Short mmCIF file of C-alpha atoms in Angstrom, two decimals:
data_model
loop_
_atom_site.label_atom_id
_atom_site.label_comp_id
_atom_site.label_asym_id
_atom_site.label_seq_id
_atom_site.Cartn_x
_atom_site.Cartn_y
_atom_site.Cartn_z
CA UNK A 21 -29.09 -62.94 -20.90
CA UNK A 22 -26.29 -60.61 -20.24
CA UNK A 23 -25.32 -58.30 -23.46
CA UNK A 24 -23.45 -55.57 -21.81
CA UNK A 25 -20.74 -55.89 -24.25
CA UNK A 26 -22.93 -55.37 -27.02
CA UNK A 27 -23.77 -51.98 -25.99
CA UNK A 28 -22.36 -49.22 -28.31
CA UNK A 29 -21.65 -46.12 -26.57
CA UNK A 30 -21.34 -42.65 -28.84
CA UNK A 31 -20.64 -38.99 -27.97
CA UNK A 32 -17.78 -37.82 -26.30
CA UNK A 33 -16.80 -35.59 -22.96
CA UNK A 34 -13.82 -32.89 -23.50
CA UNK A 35 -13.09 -31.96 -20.28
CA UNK A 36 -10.60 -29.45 -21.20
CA UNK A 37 -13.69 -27.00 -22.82
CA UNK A 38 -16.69 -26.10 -20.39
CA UNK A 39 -20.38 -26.78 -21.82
CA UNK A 40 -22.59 -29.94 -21.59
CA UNK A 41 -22.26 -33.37 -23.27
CA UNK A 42 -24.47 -36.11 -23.93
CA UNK A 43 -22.99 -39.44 -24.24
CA UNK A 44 -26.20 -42.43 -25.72
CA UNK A 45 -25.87 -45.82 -24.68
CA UNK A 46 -27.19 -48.13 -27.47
CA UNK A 47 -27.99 -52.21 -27.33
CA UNK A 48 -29.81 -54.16 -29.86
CA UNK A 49 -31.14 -57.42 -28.62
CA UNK A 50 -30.91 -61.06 -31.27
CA UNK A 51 -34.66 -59.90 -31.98
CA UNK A 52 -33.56 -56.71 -32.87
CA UNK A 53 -35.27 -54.58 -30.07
CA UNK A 54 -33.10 -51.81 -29.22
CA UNK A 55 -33.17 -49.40 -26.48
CA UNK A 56 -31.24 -46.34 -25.71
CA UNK A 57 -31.04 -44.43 -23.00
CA UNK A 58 -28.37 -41.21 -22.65
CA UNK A 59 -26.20 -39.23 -20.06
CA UNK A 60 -25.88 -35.68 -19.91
CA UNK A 61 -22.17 -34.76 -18.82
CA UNK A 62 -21.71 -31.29 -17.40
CA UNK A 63 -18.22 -29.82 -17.47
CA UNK A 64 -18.11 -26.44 -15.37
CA UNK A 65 -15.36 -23.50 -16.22
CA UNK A 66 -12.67 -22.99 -13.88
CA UNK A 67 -13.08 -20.64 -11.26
CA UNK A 68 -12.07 -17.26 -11.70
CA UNK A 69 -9.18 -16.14 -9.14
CA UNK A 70 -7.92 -13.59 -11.57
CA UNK A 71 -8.07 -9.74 -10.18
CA UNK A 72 -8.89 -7.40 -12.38
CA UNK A 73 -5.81 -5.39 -14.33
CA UNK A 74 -6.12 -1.96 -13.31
CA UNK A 75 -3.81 0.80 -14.67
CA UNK A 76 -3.76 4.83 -14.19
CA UNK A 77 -4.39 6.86 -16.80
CA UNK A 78 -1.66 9.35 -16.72
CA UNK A 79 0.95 9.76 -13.81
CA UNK A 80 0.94 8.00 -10.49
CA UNK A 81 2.42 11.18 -8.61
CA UNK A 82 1.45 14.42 -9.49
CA UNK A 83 2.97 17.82 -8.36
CA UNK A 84 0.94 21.04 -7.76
CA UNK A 85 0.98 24.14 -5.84
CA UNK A 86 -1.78 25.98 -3.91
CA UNK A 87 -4.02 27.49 -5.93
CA UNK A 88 -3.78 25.02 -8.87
CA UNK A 89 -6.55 22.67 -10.15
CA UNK A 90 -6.40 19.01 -10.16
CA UNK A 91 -8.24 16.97 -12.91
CA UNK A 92 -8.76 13.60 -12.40
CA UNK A 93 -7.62 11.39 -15.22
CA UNK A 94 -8.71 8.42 -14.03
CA UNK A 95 -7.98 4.58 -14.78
CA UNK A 96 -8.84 1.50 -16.88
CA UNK A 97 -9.72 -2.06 -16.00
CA UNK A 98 -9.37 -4.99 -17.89
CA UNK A 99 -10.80 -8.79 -16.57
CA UNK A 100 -9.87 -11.97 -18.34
CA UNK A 101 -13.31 -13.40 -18.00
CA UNK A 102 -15.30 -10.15 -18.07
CA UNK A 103 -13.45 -7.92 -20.64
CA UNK A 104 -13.18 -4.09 -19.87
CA UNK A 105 -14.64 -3.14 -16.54
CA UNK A 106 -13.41 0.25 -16.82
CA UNK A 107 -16.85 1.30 -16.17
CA UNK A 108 -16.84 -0.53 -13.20
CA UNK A 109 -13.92 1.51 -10.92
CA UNK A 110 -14.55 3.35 -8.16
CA UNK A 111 -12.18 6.21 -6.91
CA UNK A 112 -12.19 7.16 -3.46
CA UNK A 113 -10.12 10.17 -1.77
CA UNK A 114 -10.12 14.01 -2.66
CA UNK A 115 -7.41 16.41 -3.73
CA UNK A 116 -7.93 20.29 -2.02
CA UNK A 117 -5.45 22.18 -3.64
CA UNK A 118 -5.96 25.22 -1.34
CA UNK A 119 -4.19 23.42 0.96
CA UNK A 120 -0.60 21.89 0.62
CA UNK A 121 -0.13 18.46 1.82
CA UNK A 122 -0.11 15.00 0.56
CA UNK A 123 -3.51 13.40 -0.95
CA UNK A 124 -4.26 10.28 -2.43
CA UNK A 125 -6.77 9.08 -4.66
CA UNK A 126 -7.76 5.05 -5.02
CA UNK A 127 -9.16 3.60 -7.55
CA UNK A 128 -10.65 0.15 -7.12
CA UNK A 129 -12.59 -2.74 -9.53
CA UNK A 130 -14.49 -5.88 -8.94
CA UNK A 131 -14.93 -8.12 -11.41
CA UNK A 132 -18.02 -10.59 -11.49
CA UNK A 133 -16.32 -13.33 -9.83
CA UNK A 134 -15.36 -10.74 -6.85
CA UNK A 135 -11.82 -10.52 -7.43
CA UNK A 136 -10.63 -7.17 -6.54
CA UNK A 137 -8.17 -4.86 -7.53
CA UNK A 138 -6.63 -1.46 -6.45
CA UNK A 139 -3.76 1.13 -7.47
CA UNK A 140 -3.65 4.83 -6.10
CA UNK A 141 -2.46 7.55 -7.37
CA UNK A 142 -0.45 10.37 -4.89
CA UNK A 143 -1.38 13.87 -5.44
CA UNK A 144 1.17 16.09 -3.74
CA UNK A 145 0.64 19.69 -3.06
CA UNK A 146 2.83 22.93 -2.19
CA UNK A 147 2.74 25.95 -1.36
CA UNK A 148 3.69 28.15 -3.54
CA UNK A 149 7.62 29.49 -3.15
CA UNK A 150 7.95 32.34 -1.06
CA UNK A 151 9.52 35.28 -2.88
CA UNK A 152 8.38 38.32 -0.32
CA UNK A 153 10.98 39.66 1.47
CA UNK A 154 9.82 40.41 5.26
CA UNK A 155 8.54 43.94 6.22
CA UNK A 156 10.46 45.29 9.22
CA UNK A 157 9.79 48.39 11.08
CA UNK A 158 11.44 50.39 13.62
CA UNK A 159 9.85 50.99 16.93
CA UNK A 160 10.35 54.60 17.74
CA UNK A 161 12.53 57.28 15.11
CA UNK A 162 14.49 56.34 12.36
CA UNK A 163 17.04 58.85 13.27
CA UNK A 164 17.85 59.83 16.85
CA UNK A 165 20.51 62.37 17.94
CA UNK A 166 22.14 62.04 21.32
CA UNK A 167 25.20 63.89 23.19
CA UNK A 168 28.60 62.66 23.66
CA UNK A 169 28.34 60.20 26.71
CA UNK A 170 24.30 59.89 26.53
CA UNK A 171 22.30 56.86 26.98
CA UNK A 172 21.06 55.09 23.96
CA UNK A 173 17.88 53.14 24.87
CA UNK A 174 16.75 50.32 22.17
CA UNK A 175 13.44 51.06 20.97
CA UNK A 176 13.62 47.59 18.62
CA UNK A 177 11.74 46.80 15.85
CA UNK A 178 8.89 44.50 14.45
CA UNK A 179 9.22 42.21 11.20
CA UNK A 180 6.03 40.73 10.01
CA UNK A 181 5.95 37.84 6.66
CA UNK A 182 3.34 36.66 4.24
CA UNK A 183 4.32 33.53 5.12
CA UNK A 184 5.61 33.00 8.59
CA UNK A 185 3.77 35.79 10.05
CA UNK A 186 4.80 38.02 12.81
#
């Protein structure tokens, strides 16, 4: 006949932790023949939609002038599944510091679950301050003598900078 109810079930499923669970099904018969058979329960982590935390080591804008050397400090990365990726980052972008301008440098981590994350740092260089005064010459003498009621013709002059050139 029908002895459903008689069966005893044991094991548990927490579906709040990830991992796999058996749960046995037991029944025992008036003659005492019992047969058991189980289930295996499989509960599966969360995805992972978490990026990456990335941070700079150092400052995220730097000041230099020409001529000056730029030393990359680099970054960290920290995953809440994968723990620290910092090995993981990958900078992009260059810094020439013989030439002024603006540069910037990007550093970027996946984690195993392909979130991604990104922070740059700016890298701003100048020329250096210009403290040369202009060089000026005189076309012609320095010193010209003419008569009362002559005619003065402007020779002019040339001015040449380190900077802005001719």
């Amino acid at each position: 006949g029908n002895i459903t109810n008689n069966i005893v079930i044991t094991g548990s499923v927490n579906t709040s932790s990830s991992g796999t669970y058996t749960i046995t099904y037991t029944i025992t018969d008036s003659s005492s023949n019992t047969a058991s058979i189980e289930r295996i329960v499989t509960v599966n982590s969360p995805p992972d939609t978490t990026p990456p935390a990335i941070a700079l080591n150092g400052q995220a804008s730097i000041t230099l002038s020409v001529g000056d050397t730029y030393t990359e400090a680099g970054a960290t990365a920290n995953d809440n599944v994968d723990g620290n990726i910092t090995n993981n980052i990958v900078i992009t972008g260059s810094v020439n510091t013989s030439s002024s301008g603006t540069y910037t440098i990007t550093y970027t981590v996946t984690d195993s679950s392909s979130n991604t994350a990104s922070i740059e740092r700016r890298i701003t260089v100048n020329s250096p301050p210009d403290t040369t005064a202009p060089v000026i010459a005189l076309n012609g003498q320095s010193s010209i003598t003419l008569s009362f009621g002559g005619t003065y013709t402007e020779a002019g002059a040339t001015a040449n900078d380190n900077v802005d050139g001719n």
